[in-house]
CSV table of C-alpha atoms in Angstrom, one decimal:
chain,number,residue,atom,x,y,z
A,151,MET,CA,0.0,0.0,0.0
A,152,ILE,CA,2.9,2.4,0.7
A,153,ALA,CA,4.2,1.7,-2.9
A,154,ALA,CA,0.7,2.3,-4.3
A,155,ARG,CA,0.4,5.7,-2.4
A,156,LEU,CA,3.8,6.7,-3.7
A,157,LEU,CA,2.8,5.8,-7.2
A,158,ALA,CA,-0.4,7.8,-6.9
A,159,LEU,CA,1.7,10.8,-5.8
A,160,ALA,CA,4.1,10.3,-8.7
A,161,PHE,CA,1.1,10.3,-11.2
A,162,ARG,CA,0.3,13.8,-9.9
A,163,TRP,CA,3.7,15.4,-9.7
A,164,ALA,CA,6.0,13.7,-12.2
A,165,PRO,CA,4.4,15.3,-15.3
A,166,ARG,CA,5.2,18.7,-13.8
A,167,LEU,CA,9.0,17.9,-13.6
A,168,PRO,CA,11.6,17.9,-16.4
A,169,GLU,CA,11.9,14.4,-17.8
A,170,PRO,CA,15.7,14.1,-17.2
A,171,LEU,CA,15.0,14.8,-13.5
A,172,VAL,CA,12.3,12.2,-13.4
A,173,ARG,CA,14.6,9.6,-15.1
A,174,ALA,CA,17.4,10.4,-12.6
A,175,LEU,CA,15.0,10.1,-9.6
A,176,ALA,CA,13.7,6.7,-11.0
A,177,ALA,CA,17.3,5.5,-11.4
A,178,GLY,CA,18.0,6.5,-7.8
A,179,VAL,CA,14.9,4.6,-6.6
A,180,ALA,CA,16.0,1.6,-8.6
A,181,ASP,CA,19.4,1.7,-7.0
A,182,ILE,CA,18.0,2.0,-3.5
A,183,ALA,CA,15.5,-0.8,-4.0
A,184,TRP,CA,18.2,-3.0,-5.4
A,185,LEU,CA,20.5,-2.3,-2.4
A,186,LEU,CA,17.6,-3.0,0.1
A,187,ARG,CA,17.0,-6.4,-1.6
A,188,GLY,CA,13.3,-6.6,-0.9
A,189,LYS,CA,11.2,-9.5,-2.0
A,190,GLY,CA,10.6,-8.1,-5.5
A,191,VAL,CA,14.3,-7.8,-6.1
A,192,ARG,CA,14.9,-11.3,-4.8
A,193,ARG,CA,12.1,-12.7,-7.0
A,194,LEU,CA,13.6,-10.9,-10.0
A,195,GLU,CA,16.9,-12.6,-9.3
A,196,ALA,CA,15.3,-16.0,-8.9
A,197,ASN,CA,13.6,-15.6,-12.3
A,198,LEU,CA,16.8,-14.3,-13.9
A,199,ALA,CA,18.8,-17.2,-12.5
A,200,ARG,CA,16.6,-19.5,-14.6
A,201,VAL,CA,17.2,-17.4,-17.7
A,202,ARG,CA,20.9,-17.4,-17.2
A,203,PRO,CA,21.7,-20.5,-15.1
A,204,GLY,CA,25.4,-20.2,-15.8
A,205,LEU,CA,25.9,-16.8,-14.2
A,206,THR,CA,28.1,-16.3,-11.2
A,207,TRP,CA,26.6,-14.7,-8.1
A,208,GLY,CA,28.3,-11.4,-9.0
A,209,GLY,CA,27.0,-11.6,-12.6
A,210,LEU,CA,23.5,-12.2,-11.3
A,211,LEU,CA,23.7,-9.2,-9.1
A,212,ARG,CA,24.8,-7.0,-12.0
A,213,LEU,CA,22.0,-8.3,-14.1
A,214,SER,CA,19.4,-7.7,-11.4
A,215,HIS,CA,20.7,-4.2,-10.9
A,216,ALA,CA,20.4,-3.5,-14.7
A,217,GLY,CA,16.9,-5.1,-14.5
A,218,MET,CA,15.8,-2.7,-11.7
A,219,ARG,CA,17.1,0.3,-13.7
A,220,SER,CA,15.1,-0.9,-16.7
A,221,TYR,CA,12.0,-1.5,-14.6
A,222,LEU,CA,12.0,2.0,-13.0
A,223,ARG,CA,12.9,3.6,-16.4
A,224,TYR,CA,9.6,2.2,-17.6
A,225,TYR,CA,7.7,3.9,-14.7
A,226,ALA,CA,9.5,7.2,-15.3
A,227,GLU,CA,8.6,7.2,-18.9
A,228,MET,CA,5.0,6.2,-18.3
A,229,LEU,CA,4.6,9.0,-15.8
A,230,VAL,CA,5.8,11.7,-18.2
A,231,GLN,CA,4.7,10.4,-21.6
A,232,SER,CA,1.6,12.6,-21.7
A,233,GLY,CA,3.9,15.5,-22.4
A,234,TRP,CA,5.6,14.0,-25.4
A,235,THR,CA,4.9,15.2,-28.9
A,236,GLU,CA,4.0,12.7,-31.7
A,237,ALA,CA,7.4,13.4,-33.2
A,238,GLN,CA,9.1,12.4,-29.9
A,239,VAL,CA,7.1,9.2,-29.7
A,240,ASP,CA,7.9,8.3,-33.3
A,241,ALA,CA,11.6,8.9,-32.7
A,242,ARG,CA,11.7,6.7,-29.6
A,243,VAL,CA,10.2,3.7,-31.4
A,244,SER,CA,11.7,1.4,-34.0
A,245,ILE,CA,9.7,-1.4,-35.6
A,246,VAL,CA,10.7,-4.8,-36.8
A,247,ASN,CA,8.7,-7.2,-39.1
A,248,ALA,CA,5.3,-5.4,-38.8
A,249,ALA,CA,4.5,-5.4,-42.6
A,250,TRP,CA,2.5,-8.6,-42.5
A,251,ALA,CA,0.4,-7.3,-39.6
A,252,GLN,CA,-0.3,-4.1,-41.5
A,253,GLU,CA,-1.6,-6.2,-44.4
A,254,VAL,CA,-3.9,-8.0,-42.0
A,255,PHE,CA,-5.3,-4.8,-40.6
A,256,ALA,CA,-5.8,-3.5,-44.2
A,257,GLU,CA,-7.9,-6.5,-44.9
A,258,GLY,CA,-10.2,-5.5,-42.0
A,259,ARG,CA,-9.0,-8.4,-39.7
A,260,SER,CA,-7.7,-8.2,-36.2
A,261,VAL,CA,-4.3,-9.3,-34.8
A,262,VAL,CA,-3.7,-10.8,-31.3
A,263,ALA,CA,-0.3,-10.4,-29.8
A,264,ALA,CA,1.2,-12.1,-26.7
A,265,LEU,CA,3.5,-9.7,-24.9
A,266,GLY,CA,5.9,-10.2,-22.0
A,267,HIS,CA,6.6,-7.7,-19.3
A,268,LEU,CA,9.4,-6.3,-21.4
A,269,GLY,CA,10.5,-2.7,-22.1
A,270,ASN,CA,7.9,0.0,-22.3
A,271,TRP,CA,4.7,-1.5,-23.5
A,272,ASP,CA,2.7,1.8,-23.0
A,273,LEU,CA,5.0,3.6,-25.4
A,274,ALA,CA,4.7,0.8,-27.9
A,275,GLY,CA,0.9,1.0,-27.6
A,276,THR,CA,0.8,4.7,-28.0
A,277,TRP,CA,2.8,4.4,-31.2
A,278,ALA,CA,0.7,1.5,-32.5
A,279,CYS,CA,-2.6,3.3,-32.0
A,280,ARG,CA,-1.5,5.9,-34.5
A,281,HIS,CA,0.4,3.8,-37.0
A,282,LEU,CA,-1.2,0.3,-37.0
A,283,ALA,CA,-4.8,-0.1,-35.7
A,284,PRO,CA,-7.0,0.8,-32.8
A,285,ILE,CA,-5.9,-1.1,-29.7
A,286,THR,CA,-8.0,-3.2,-27.3
A,287,THR,CA,-6.1,-4.6,-24.3
A,288,VAL,CA,-6.6,-5.6,-20.7
A,289,ALA,CA,-5.6,-3.9,-17.5
A,290,GLU,CA,-5.4,-5.7,-14.1
A,291,ARG,CA,-7.5,-3.9,-11.4
A,292,LEU,CA,-5.2,-2.3,-8.9
A,293,GLU,CA,-5.6,-1.0,-5.4
A,294,PRO,CA,-6.1,1.7,-4.5
A,295,GLU,CA,-8.8,2.5,-7.1
A,296,ARG,CA,-7.2,5.9,-7.7
A,297,VAL,CA,-4.0,4.3,-9.1
A,298,PHE,CA,-6.1,2.1,-11.4
A,299,GLN,CA,-8.0,5.1,-12.7
A,300,ASP,CA,-4.6,6.8,-13.4
A,301,TYR,CA,-3.5,3.9,-15.5
A,302,LEU,CA,-6.8,3.9,-17.3
A,303,THR,CA,-6.6,7.6,-18.1
A,304,LEU,CA,-3.0,7.2,-19.4
A,305,ARG,CA,-3.9,4.5,-21.8
A,306,GLN,CA,-7.3,5.8,-22.8
A,307,ASN,CA,-5.7,9.2,-23.7
A,308,ALA,CA,-3.3,7.3,-25.9
A,309,GLY,CA,-6.3,5.9,-27.8
A,310,MET,CA,-6.5,2.4,-26.3
A,311,ARG,CA,-9.7,0.6,-25.3
A,312,ILE,CA,-9.1,-0.9,-21.9
A,313,VAL,CA,-11.0,-4.0,-20.6
A,314,PRO,CA,-10.6,-4.2,-16.8
A,315,LEU,CA,-9.6,-7.5,-15.3
A,316,GLY,CA,-10.2,-8.3,-11.6
A,317,ARG,CA,-10.9,-11.4,-9.6
A,318,GLY,CA,-13.9,-13.2,-11.0
A,319,GLU,CA,-14.0,-11.0,-14.2
A,320,GLY,CA,-12.1,-13.4,-16.5
A,321,GLY,CA,-15.1,-14.6,-18.5
A,322,GLN,CA,-16.5,-11.1,-18.9
A,323,ALA,CA,-13.1,-9.8,-20.1
A,324,PHE,CA,-12.6,-12.6,-22.5
A,325,ARG,CA,-16.0,-12.1,-24.1
A,326,ALA,CA,-15.2,-8.4,-24.6
A,327,LEU,CA,-11.9,-9.2,-26.2
A,328,ALA,CA,-13.5,-11.9,-28.4
A,329,ARG,CA,-16.1,-9.4,-29.7
A,330,ASP,CA,-13.3,-7.1,-30.8
A,331,VAL,CA,-11.5,-9.9,-32.5
A,332,ARG,CA,-14.7,-10.8,-34.5
A,333,ALA,CA,-15.3,-7.1,-35.3
A,334,GLY,CA,-12.0,-7.0,-37.1
A,335,GLY,CA,-9.5,-4.2,-37.8
A,336,ARG,CA,-8.2,-4.1,-34.2
A,337,PHE,CA,-4.9,-4.8,-32.5
A,338,LEU,CA,-5.1,-6.8,-29.2
A,339,PRO,CA,-1.7,-6.9,-27.5
A,340,LEU,CA,-2.0,-8.8,-24.2
A,341,LEU,CA,0.6,-9.1,-21.5
A,342,ALA,CA,0.4,-12.8,-20.9
A,343,ASP,CA,3.7,-14.1,-19.4
A,344,ARG,CA,2.1,-14.1,-15.9
A,345,ASP,CA,-1.2,-15.9,-15.2
A,346,LEU,CA,-3.6,-13.7,-13.2
A,347,SER,CA,-6.2,-16.5,-12.9
A,348,HIS,CA,-3.9,-18.9,-11.0
A,349,SER,CA,-5.3,-21.7,-13.3
A,350,GLY,CA,-3.5,-20.9,-16.6
A,351,VAL,CA,-1.7,-22.9,-19.1
A,352,GLU,CA,1.4,-24.8,-17.9
A,353,VAL,CA,4.4,-24.4,-20.3
A,354,GLN,CA,8.1,-25.0,-20.4
A,355,LEU,CA,10.1,-21.8,-20.0
A,356,PHE,CA,13.9,-22.1,-19.9
A,357,GLY,CA,13.5,-25.7,-19.1
A,358,HIS,CA,11.2,-25.2,-16.1
A,359,PRO,CA,7.4,-25.5,-15.8
A,360,ALA,CA,5.8,-22.1,-15.7
A,361,ARG,CA,2.2,-20.9,-15.8
A,362,VAL,CA,1.0,-18.2,-18.3
A,363,ALA,CA,-2.2,-16.8,-19.5
A,364,PRO,CA,-4.3,-18.7,-22.0
A,365,GLY,CA,-6.1,-15.7,-23.4
A,366,PRO,CA,-4.0,-14.9,-26.5
A,367,ALA,CA,-4.1,-18.5,-27.8
A,368,ALA,CA,-7.8,-19.0,-26.9
A,369,LEU,CA,-8.8,-15.8,-28.7
A,370,THR,CA,-7.3,-17.0,-31.9
A,371,SER,CA,-8.2,-20.7,-31.7
A,372,GLY,CA,-11.2,-20.1,-34.0
A,373,GLY,CA,-8.9,-18.8,-36.8
A,374,ARG,CA,-10.5,-15.4,-37.0
A,375,ALA,CA,-7.2,-13.6,-36.2
A,376,PRO,CA,-3.5,-14.5,-36.4
A,377,LEU,CA,-1.5,-14.8,-33.2
A,378,CYS,CA,2.0,-13.4,-32.9
A,379,VAL,CA,4.5,-12.3,-30.3
A,380,VAL,CA,5.5,-8.7,-29.9
A,381,SER,CA,8.8,-8.2,-28.0
A,382,ILE,CA,9.7,-4.8,-26.7
A,383,THR,CA,13.3,-4.0,-25.6
A,384,TYR,CA,15.2,-0.9,-24.7
A,385,GLU,CA,17.8,0.5,-27.1
A,386,ARG,CA,20.3,3.4,-26.7
A,387,LEU,CA,19.7,6.3,-29.0
A,388,HIS,CA,22.4,8.4,-30.6
A,389,GLY,CA,22.8,11.4,-32.9
A,390,GLU,CA,19.8,12.9,-34.7
A,391,ARG,CA,17.4,10.3,-33.4
A,392,ARG,CA,18.3,11.0,-29.8
A,393,ARG,CA,17.9,14.7,-30.4
A,394,ARG,CA,14.4,14.2,-31.9
A,395,ALA,CA,13.4,11.8,-29.1
A,396,GLY,CA,14.6,14.1,-26.4
A,397,SER,CA,15.9,11.0,-24.6
A,398,PRO,CA,18.9,8.7,-24.5
A,399,TRP,CA,16.5,5.7,-24.6
A,400,GLY,CA,14.1,4.3,-27.1
A,401,ILE,CA,12.5,0.9,-27.7
A,402,GLN,CA,12.5,-1.7,-30.4
A,403,VAL,CA,9.2,-3.3,-31.1
A,404,ALA,CA,9.7,-6.6,-32.9
A,405,PHE,CA,6.8,-8.6,-34.4
A,406,SER,CA,7.3,-12.3,-34.8
A,407,ASP,CA,5.8,-14.1,-37.8
A,408,PRO,CA,2.3,-15.5,-37.1
A,409,ILE,CA,2.3,-18.5,-34.8
A,410,VAL,CA,1.6,-21.7,-36.6
A,411,VAL,CA,0.2,-24.9,-34.9
A,412,ASP,CA,-0.8,-28.3,-36.2
A,413,ASP,CA,-4.2,-27.9,-38.0
A,414,ALA,CA,-5.3,-31.3,-36.5
A,415,LEU,CA,-5.3,-29.9,-33.0
A,416,THR,CA,-8.5,-28.5,-31.6
A,417,GLY,CA,-9.9,-27.1,-28.4
A,418,ARG,CA,-7.7,-27.2,-25.3
A,419,ASP,CA,-4.9,-29.1,-27.2
A,420,ARG,CA,-4.7,-26.3,-29.7
A,421,VAL,CA,-4.6,-23.6,-27.0
A,422,ARG,CA,-1.8,-25.5,-25.2
A,423,ALA,CA,0.2,-25.9,-28.4
A,424,ALA,CA,-0.2,-22.3,-29.4
A,425,THR,CA,0.7,-21.1,-26.0
A,426,GLN,CA,3.9,-23.1,-25.8
A,427,ALA,CA,4.7,-21.8,-29.3
A,428,TRP,CA,4.4,-18.2,-28.4
A,429,VAL,CA,6.3,-18.7,-25.1
A,430,ASP,CA,9.2,-20.3,-27.0
A,431,VAL,CA,9.4,-17.2,-29.2
A,432,LEU,CA,9.2,-14.8,-26.3
A,433,ALA,CA,11.8,-16.7,-24.4
A,434,GLN,CA,14.3,-16.0,-27.2
A,435,THR,CA,14.0,-12.2,-26.6
A,436,ILE,CA,14.1,-12.6,-22.8
A,437,ALA,CA,17.3,-14.6,-23.2
A,438,GLU,CA,18.8,-11.9,-25.4
A,439,ALA,CA,17.7,-9.0,-23.2
A,440,PRO,CA,17.0,-10.4,-19.7
A,441,GLN,CA,17.6,-7.0,-18.1
A,442,ASP,CA,14.4,-5.7,-19.8
A,443,TRP,CA,12.2,-8.5,-18.4
A,444,HIS,CA,10.4,-6.8,-15.6
A,445,MET,CA,9.2,-10.0,-13.9
A,446,LEU,CA,9.2,-9.4,-10.2
A,447,GLN,CA,6.5,-11.9,-9.5
A,448,ARG,CA,6.2,-15.6,-9.4
A,449,LEU,CA,5.5,-17.5,-12.6
A,450,PHE,CA,7.5,-20.7,-12.3
A,451,VAL,CA,5.4,-23.5,-10.9
A,452,ALA,CA,8.0,-24.4,-8.3
A,453,ASP,CA,7.6,-21.0,-6.8
A,454,LEU,CA,3.8,-20.9,-6.7
A,455,ASP,CA,1.5,-21.4,-3.7
A,456,PRO,CA,-0.8,-24.4,-4.7
A,457,VAL,CA,-3.2,-23.8,-1.8
A,458,ARG,CA,-3.7,-20.1,-2.8
A,459,ASP,CA,-4.0,-21.1,-6.5
A,460,ALA,CA,-6.8,-23.6,-5.7
A,461,GLN,CA,-8.7,-21.0,-3.7
A,462,VAL,CA,-8.5,-18.4,-6.4
A,463,ALA,CA,-9.3,-20.9,-9.2
A,464,ALA,CA,-12.4,-21.9,-7.3
A,465,GLN,CA,-13.6,-18.3,-7.5
A,466,ALA,CA,-12.8,-17.8,-11.1
A,467,ASP,CA,-15.6,-17.6,-13.6
A,468,GLY,CA,-14.1,-18.7,-16.9
A,469,THR,CA,-11.1,-18.3,-19.2
A,470,GLN,CA,-8.7,-15.5,-18.2
A,471,ALA,CA,-7.0,-13.1,-20.5
A,472,GLY,CA,-3.6,-11.5,-20.2
A,473,GLY,CA,-3.4,-8.2,-18.4
A,474,ALA,CA,-1.2,-5.3,-17.3
């Protein structure tokens, strides 16, 4: 709750400050949090140890420090992005392999994308709303409500349609997303590398069982929209692009090719196969840029609480979608 109150305060005051100052403050917070080694930092290190099992202890510490810097950079950018011009947004984003998706949108069809907690997905969404297609996505309900409303306002002002996802709202959220898939011409990027339902799809991730959201694969199992992975990582900016961006940091937004699964598979088997396929693609990016994987929560099965999972699953009311 203390962190939530601080975030609510930051939503109010950060946009009034110069962006370099906000970035510097965020870096300082990242350093302090890393030094204090709270449970979020320890969880990040446990997750990163599975990504890079050969790292020495010192190497893992350096990687988690870089990870906390990346994580707090995202928050700093999110808090001030309402003051960016369209030219600054465009300069901060580079796109890889999106041509096929643009063709799908031009045909009046939708595209569903599985995202990981990588880089700055709010910046990527802001860019995509203007250059690709209208966005529909999910946002996890947060406490206090004021912070959740701040998130909604940020994303709605960027042009996104937000479907709230709280406990017991999985079926309702999934139906809303499915309607937009059927309507066509929409982009549905869903943060799905963490299962909010506590009853998601079990996959292999870096050689370990993990649980992720079934939503992206389930939404595309009827063949109405292609499924892909969108990987978002930070990149250093230099020269003219840095000047236009007004920042030393930008992001690369990389679209995978559409995920392909065996046509003979149907129902749950198809959802499981498609989910494992997109997880395999996402894992490649995480392995290449682990410092940008902002995973400070439990997702590997060995770390989960089975009793709590059973209690939450008993209260769920249907298929869960990914959320941020």
